[in-house]
PDB file of C-alpha atoms in Angstrom:
ATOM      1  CA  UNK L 186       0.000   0.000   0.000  1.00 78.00           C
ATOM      2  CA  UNK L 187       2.639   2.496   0.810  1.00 75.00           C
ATOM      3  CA  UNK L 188       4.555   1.770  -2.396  1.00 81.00           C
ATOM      4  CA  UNK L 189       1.355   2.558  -4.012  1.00 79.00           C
ATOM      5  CA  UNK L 190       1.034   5.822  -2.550  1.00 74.00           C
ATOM      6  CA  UNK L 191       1.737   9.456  -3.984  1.00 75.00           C
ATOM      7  CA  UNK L 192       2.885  12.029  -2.538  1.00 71.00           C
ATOM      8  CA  UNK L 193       0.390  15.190  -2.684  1.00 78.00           C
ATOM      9  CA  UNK L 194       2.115  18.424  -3.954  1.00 86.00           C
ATOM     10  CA  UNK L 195       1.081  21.519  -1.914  1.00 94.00           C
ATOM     11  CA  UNK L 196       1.382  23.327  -5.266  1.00 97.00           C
ATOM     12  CA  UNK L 197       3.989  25.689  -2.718  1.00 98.00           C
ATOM     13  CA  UNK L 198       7.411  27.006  -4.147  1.00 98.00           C
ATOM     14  CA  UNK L 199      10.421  28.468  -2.653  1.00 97.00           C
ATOM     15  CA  UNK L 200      13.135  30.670  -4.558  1.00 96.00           C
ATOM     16  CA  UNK L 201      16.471  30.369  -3.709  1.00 94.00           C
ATOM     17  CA  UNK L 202      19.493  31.664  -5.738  1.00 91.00           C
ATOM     18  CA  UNK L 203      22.964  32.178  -4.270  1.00 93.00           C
ATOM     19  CA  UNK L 204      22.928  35.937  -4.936  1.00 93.00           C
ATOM     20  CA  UNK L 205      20.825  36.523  -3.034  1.00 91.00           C
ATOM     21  CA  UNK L 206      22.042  34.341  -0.448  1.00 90.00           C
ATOM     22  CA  UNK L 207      25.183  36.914  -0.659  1.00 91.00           C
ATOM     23  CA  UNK L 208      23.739  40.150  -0.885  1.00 90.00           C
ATOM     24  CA  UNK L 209      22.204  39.839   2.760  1.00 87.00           C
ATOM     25  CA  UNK L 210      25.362  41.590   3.842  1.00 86.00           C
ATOM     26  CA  UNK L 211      25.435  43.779   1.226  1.00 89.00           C
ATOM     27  CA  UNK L 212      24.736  47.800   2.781  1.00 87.00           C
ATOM     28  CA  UNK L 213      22.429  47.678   5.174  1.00 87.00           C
ATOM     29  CA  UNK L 214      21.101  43.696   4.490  1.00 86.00           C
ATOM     30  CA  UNK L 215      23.072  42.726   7.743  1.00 88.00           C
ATOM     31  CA  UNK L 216      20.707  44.497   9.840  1.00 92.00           C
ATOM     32  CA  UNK L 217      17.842  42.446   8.448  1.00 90.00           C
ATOM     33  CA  UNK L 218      17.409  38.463   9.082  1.00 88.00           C
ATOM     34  CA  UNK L 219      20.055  36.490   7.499  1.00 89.00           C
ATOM     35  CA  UNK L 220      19.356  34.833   4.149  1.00 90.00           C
ATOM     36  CA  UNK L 221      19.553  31.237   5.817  1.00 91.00           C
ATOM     37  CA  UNK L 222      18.006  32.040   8.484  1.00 92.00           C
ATOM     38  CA  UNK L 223      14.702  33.646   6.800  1.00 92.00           C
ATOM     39  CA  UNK L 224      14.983  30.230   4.545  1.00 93.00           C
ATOM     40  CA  UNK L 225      14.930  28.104   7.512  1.00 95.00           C
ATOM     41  CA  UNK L 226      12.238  30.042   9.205  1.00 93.00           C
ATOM     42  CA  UNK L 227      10.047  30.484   5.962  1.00 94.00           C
ATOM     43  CA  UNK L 228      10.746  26.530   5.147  1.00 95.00           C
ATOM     44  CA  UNK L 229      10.098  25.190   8.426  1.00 96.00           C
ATOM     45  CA  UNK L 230       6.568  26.969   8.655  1.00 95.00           C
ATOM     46  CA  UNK L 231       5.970  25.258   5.436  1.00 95.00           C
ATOM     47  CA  UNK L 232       6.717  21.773   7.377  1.00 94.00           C
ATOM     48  CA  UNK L 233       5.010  23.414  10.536  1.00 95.00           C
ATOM     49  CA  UNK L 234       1.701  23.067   8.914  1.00 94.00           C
ATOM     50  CA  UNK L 235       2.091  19.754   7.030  1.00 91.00           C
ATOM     51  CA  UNK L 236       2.677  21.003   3.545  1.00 94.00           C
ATOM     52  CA  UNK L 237       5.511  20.418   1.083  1.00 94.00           C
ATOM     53  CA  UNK L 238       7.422  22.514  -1.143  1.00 96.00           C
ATOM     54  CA  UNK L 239       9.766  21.953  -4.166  1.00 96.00           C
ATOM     55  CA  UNK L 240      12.874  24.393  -4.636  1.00 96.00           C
ATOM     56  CA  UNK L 241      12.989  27.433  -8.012  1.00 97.00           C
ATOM     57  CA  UNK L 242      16.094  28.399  -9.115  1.00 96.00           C
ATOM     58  CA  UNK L 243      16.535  31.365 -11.413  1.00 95.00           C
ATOM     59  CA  UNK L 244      17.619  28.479 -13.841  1.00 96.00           C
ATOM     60  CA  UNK L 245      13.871  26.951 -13.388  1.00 96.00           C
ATOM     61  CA  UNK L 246      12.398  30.790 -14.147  1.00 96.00           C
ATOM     62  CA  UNK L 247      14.349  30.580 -17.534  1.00 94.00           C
ATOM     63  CA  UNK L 248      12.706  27.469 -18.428  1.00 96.00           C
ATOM     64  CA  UNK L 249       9.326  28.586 -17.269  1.00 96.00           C
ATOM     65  CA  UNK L 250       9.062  25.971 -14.637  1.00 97.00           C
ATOM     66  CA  UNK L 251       7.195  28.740 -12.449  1.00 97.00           C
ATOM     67  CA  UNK L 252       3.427  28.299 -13.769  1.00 96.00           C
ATOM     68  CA  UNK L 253       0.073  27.656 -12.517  1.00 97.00           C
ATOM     69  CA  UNK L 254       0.302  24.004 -13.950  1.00 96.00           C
ATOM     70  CA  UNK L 255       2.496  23.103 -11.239  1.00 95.00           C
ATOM     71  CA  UNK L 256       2.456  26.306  -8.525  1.00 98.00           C
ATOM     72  CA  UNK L 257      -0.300  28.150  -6.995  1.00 98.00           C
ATOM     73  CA  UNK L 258       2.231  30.347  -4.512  1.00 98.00           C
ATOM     74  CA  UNK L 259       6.151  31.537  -5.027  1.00 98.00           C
ATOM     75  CA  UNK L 260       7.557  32.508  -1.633  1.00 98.00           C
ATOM     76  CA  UNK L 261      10.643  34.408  -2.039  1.00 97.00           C
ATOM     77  CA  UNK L 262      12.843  34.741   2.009  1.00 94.00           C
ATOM     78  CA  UNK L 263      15.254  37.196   1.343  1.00 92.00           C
ATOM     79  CA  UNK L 264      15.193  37.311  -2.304  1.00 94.00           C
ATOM     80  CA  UNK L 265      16.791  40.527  -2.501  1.00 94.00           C
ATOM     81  CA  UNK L 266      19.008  40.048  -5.603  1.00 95.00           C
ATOM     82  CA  UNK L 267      16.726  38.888  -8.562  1.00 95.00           C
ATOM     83  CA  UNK L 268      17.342  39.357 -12.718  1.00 95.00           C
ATOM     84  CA  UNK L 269      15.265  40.785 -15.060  1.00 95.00           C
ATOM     85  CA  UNK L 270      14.420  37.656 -16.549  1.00 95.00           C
ATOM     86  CA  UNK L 271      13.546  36.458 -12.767  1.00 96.00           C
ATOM     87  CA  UNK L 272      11.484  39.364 -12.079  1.00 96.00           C
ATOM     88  CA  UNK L 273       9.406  39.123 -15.567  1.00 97.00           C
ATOM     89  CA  UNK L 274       8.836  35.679 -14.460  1.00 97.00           C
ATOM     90  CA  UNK L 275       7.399  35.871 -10.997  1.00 98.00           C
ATOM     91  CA  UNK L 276       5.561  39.033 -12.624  1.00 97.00           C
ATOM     92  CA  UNK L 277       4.047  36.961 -15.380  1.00 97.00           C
ATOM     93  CA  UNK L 278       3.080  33.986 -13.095  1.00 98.00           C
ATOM     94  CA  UNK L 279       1.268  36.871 -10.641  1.00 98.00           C
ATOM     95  CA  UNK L 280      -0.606  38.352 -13.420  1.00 98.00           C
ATOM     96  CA  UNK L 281      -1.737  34.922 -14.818  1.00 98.00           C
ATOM     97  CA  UNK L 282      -3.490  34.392 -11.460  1.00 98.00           C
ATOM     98  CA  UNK L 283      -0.400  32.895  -8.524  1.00 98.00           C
ATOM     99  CA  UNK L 284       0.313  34.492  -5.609  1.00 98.00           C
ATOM    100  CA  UNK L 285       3.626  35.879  -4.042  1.00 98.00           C
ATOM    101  CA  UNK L 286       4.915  36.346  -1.157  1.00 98.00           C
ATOM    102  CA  UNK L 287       7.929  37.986  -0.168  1.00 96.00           C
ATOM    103  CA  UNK L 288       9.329  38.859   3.212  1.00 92.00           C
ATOM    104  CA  UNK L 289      11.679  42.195   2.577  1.00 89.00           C
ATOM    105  CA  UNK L 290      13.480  44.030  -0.099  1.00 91.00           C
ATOM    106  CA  UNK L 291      12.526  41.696  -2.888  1.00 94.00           C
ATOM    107  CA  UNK L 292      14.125  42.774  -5.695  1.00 94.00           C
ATOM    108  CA  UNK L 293      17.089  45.282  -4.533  1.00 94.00           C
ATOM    109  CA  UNK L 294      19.874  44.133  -6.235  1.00 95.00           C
ATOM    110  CA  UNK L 295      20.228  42.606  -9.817  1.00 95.00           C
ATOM    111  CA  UNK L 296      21.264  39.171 -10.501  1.00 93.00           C
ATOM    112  CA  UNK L 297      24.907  39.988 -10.078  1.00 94.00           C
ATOM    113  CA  UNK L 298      24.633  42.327  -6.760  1.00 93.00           C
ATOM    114  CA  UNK L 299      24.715  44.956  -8.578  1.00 95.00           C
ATOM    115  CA  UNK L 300      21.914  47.692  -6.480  1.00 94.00           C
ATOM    116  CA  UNK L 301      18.586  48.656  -8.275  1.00 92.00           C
ATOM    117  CA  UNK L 302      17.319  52.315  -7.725  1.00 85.00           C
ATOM    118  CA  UNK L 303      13.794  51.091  -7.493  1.00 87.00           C
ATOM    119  CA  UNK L 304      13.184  47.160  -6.725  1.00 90.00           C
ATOM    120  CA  UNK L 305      12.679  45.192  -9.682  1.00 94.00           C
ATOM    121  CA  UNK L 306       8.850  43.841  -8.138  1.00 97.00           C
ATOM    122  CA  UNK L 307       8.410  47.226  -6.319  1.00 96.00           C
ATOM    123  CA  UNK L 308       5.439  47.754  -8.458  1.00 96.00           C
ATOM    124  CA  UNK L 309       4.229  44.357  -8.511  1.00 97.00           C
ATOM    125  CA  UNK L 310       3.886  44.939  -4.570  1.00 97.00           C
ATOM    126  CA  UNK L 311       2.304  48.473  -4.646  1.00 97.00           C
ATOM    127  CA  UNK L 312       5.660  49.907  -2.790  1.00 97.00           C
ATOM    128  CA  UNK L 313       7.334  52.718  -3.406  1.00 96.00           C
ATOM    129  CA  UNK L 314      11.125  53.071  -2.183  1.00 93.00           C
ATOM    130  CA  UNK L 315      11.802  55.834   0.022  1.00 92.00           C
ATOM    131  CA  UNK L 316      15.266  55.137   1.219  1.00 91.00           C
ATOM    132  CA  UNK L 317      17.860  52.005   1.456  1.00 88.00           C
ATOM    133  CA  UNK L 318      18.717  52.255   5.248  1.00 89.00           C
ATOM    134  CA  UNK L 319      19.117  49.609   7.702  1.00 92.00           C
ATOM    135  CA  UNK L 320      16.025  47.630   9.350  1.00 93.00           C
ATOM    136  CA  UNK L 321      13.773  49.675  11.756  1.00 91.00           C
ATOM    137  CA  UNK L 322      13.132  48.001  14.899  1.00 94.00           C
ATOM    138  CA  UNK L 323       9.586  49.037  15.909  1.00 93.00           C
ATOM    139  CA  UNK L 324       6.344  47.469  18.158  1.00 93.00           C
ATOM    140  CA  UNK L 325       4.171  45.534  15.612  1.00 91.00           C
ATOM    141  CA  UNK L 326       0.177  46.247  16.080  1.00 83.00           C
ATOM    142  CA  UNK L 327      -1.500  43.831  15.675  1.00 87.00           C
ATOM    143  CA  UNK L 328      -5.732  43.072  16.256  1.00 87.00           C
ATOM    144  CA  UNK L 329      -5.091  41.054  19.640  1.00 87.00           C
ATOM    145  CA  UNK L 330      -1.852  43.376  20.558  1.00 89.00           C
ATOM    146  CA  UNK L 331       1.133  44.298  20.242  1.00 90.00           C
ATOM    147  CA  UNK L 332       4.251  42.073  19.337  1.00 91.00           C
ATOM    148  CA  UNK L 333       7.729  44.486  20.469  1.00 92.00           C
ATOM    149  CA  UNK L 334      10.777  45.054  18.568  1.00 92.00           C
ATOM    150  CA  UNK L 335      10.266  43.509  15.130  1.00 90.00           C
ATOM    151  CA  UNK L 336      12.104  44.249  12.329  1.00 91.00           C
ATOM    152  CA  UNK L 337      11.200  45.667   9.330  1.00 92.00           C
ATOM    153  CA  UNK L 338      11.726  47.939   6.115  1.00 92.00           C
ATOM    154  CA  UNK L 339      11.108  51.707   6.973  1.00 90.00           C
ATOM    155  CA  UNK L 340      12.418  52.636   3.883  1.00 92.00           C
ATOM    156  CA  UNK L 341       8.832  51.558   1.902  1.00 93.00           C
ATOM    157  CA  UNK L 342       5.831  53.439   1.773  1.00 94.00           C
ATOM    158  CA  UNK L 343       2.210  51.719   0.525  1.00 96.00           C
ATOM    159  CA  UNK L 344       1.600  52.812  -3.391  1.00 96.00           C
ATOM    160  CA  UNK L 345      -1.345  51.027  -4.547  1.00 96.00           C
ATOM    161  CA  UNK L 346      -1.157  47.907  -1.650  1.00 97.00           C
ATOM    162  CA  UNK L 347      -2.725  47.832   0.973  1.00 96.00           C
ATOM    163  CA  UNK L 348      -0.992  47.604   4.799  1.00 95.00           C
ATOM    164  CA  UNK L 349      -2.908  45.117   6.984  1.00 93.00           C
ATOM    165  CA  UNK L 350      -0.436  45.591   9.908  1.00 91.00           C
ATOM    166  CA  UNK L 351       1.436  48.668  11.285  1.00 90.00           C
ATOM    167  CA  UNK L 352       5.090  49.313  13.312  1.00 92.00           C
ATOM    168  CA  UNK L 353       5.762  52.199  14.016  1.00 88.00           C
ATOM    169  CA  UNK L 354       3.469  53.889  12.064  1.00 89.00           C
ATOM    170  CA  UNK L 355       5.381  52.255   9.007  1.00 91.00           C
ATOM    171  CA  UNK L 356       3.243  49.759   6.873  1.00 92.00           C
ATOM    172  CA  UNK L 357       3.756  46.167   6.938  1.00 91.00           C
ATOM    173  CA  UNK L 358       1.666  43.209   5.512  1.00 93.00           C
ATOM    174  CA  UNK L 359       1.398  44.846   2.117  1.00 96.00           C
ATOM    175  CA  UNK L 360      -0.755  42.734  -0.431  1.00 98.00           C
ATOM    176  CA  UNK L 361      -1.883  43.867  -3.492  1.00 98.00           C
ATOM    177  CA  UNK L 362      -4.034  42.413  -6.431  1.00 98.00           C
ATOM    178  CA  UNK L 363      -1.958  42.259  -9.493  1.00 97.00           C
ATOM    179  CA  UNK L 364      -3.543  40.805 -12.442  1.00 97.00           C
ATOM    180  CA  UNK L 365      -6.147  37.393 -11.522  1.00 98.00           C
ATOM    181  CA  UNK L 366      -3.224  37.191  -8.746  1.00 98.00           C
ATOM    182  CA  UNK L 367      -2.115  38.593  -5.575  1.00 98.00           C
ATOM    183  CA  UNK L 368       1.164  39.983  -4.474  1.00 98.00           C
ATOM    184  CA  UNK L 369       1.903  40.135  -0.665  1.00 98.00           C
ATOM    185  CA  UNK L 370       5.185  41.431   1.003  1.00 97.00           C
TER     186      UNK L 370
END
């Protein structure tokens, strides 16, 4: 019976490419989570609640492996160094109805770590960048309280998302409908 069995996709996957695994030092990335780290968080919530993911690789993008076929969501943990070709992709696979989800400063830097003035999915997530500085640390409100000294991107400002969640009077929990699909950093 358990030969017999398949395994059940959760339709979920997770972007990882090494430059962005070294641009987390880059400027002020140090003061955010760690690339790793945000991977292990991101991919052990993905275990936490029983679900399964399978691994992009800008490589995969190229070939058009991200598509609604195979993929209902895209997270991308720390994705901040992404191509053009990367970017049209997740774009593409947003607008054709999939959902993304990003954590912070998706986008910053190109494929080679080279920094872009505005992120190359700023759009995509209705954000508009203000200013490159380090991570704020501010008190997260939340419905049912207050969760102290988070971290997050004061250098965005909401244009055309919407912020579920505010720290510091900065927004957080962007989303923002892009296409049939749904964009959420």
């Amino acid at each position: 019976l358990l030969l017999k069995l398949k395994p059940r996709h959760s339709r979920i996957a997770v972007f990882y490419s090494v430059p962005s695994a070294l641009t987390g030092s880059f400027e002020n990335g140090a003061s955010f989570l760690p690339p790793k780290q945000a991977h292990d968080f991101m991919t052990q919530f993905i275990y936490d609640l029983g679900l399964d993911f399978r691994y992009l690789t800008p490589e995969s993008l190229r070939k058009g492996e991200l598509n609604l076929d195979e993929f209902t969501v895209l997270l991308l943990p720390m994705a901040q160094a992404l191509g053009a070709d990367d970017a049209k992709a997740i774009r593409t696979f947003v607008q054709n109805g999939g959902a993304v989800v990003a954590d912070v400063r998706p986008g910053l830097y190109d494929d080679h770590g080279k920094p872009v003035p505005a992120g190359w999915l700023d759009d995509l997530f209705g954000v508009k960048r203000l200013n490159r500085e380090a991570a704020t640390v501010a008190d997260l409100t939340c419905p049912h309280g207050t969760i102290s000294e988070v971290k997050i991107d004061g250098g965005i400002a909401a244009a055309g998302a919407t912020a579920a969640l505010t720290a510091g009077g900065k927004p957080v929990l962007l989303r923002r409908k892009a296409g049939k699909g749904t964009a959420i950093l």
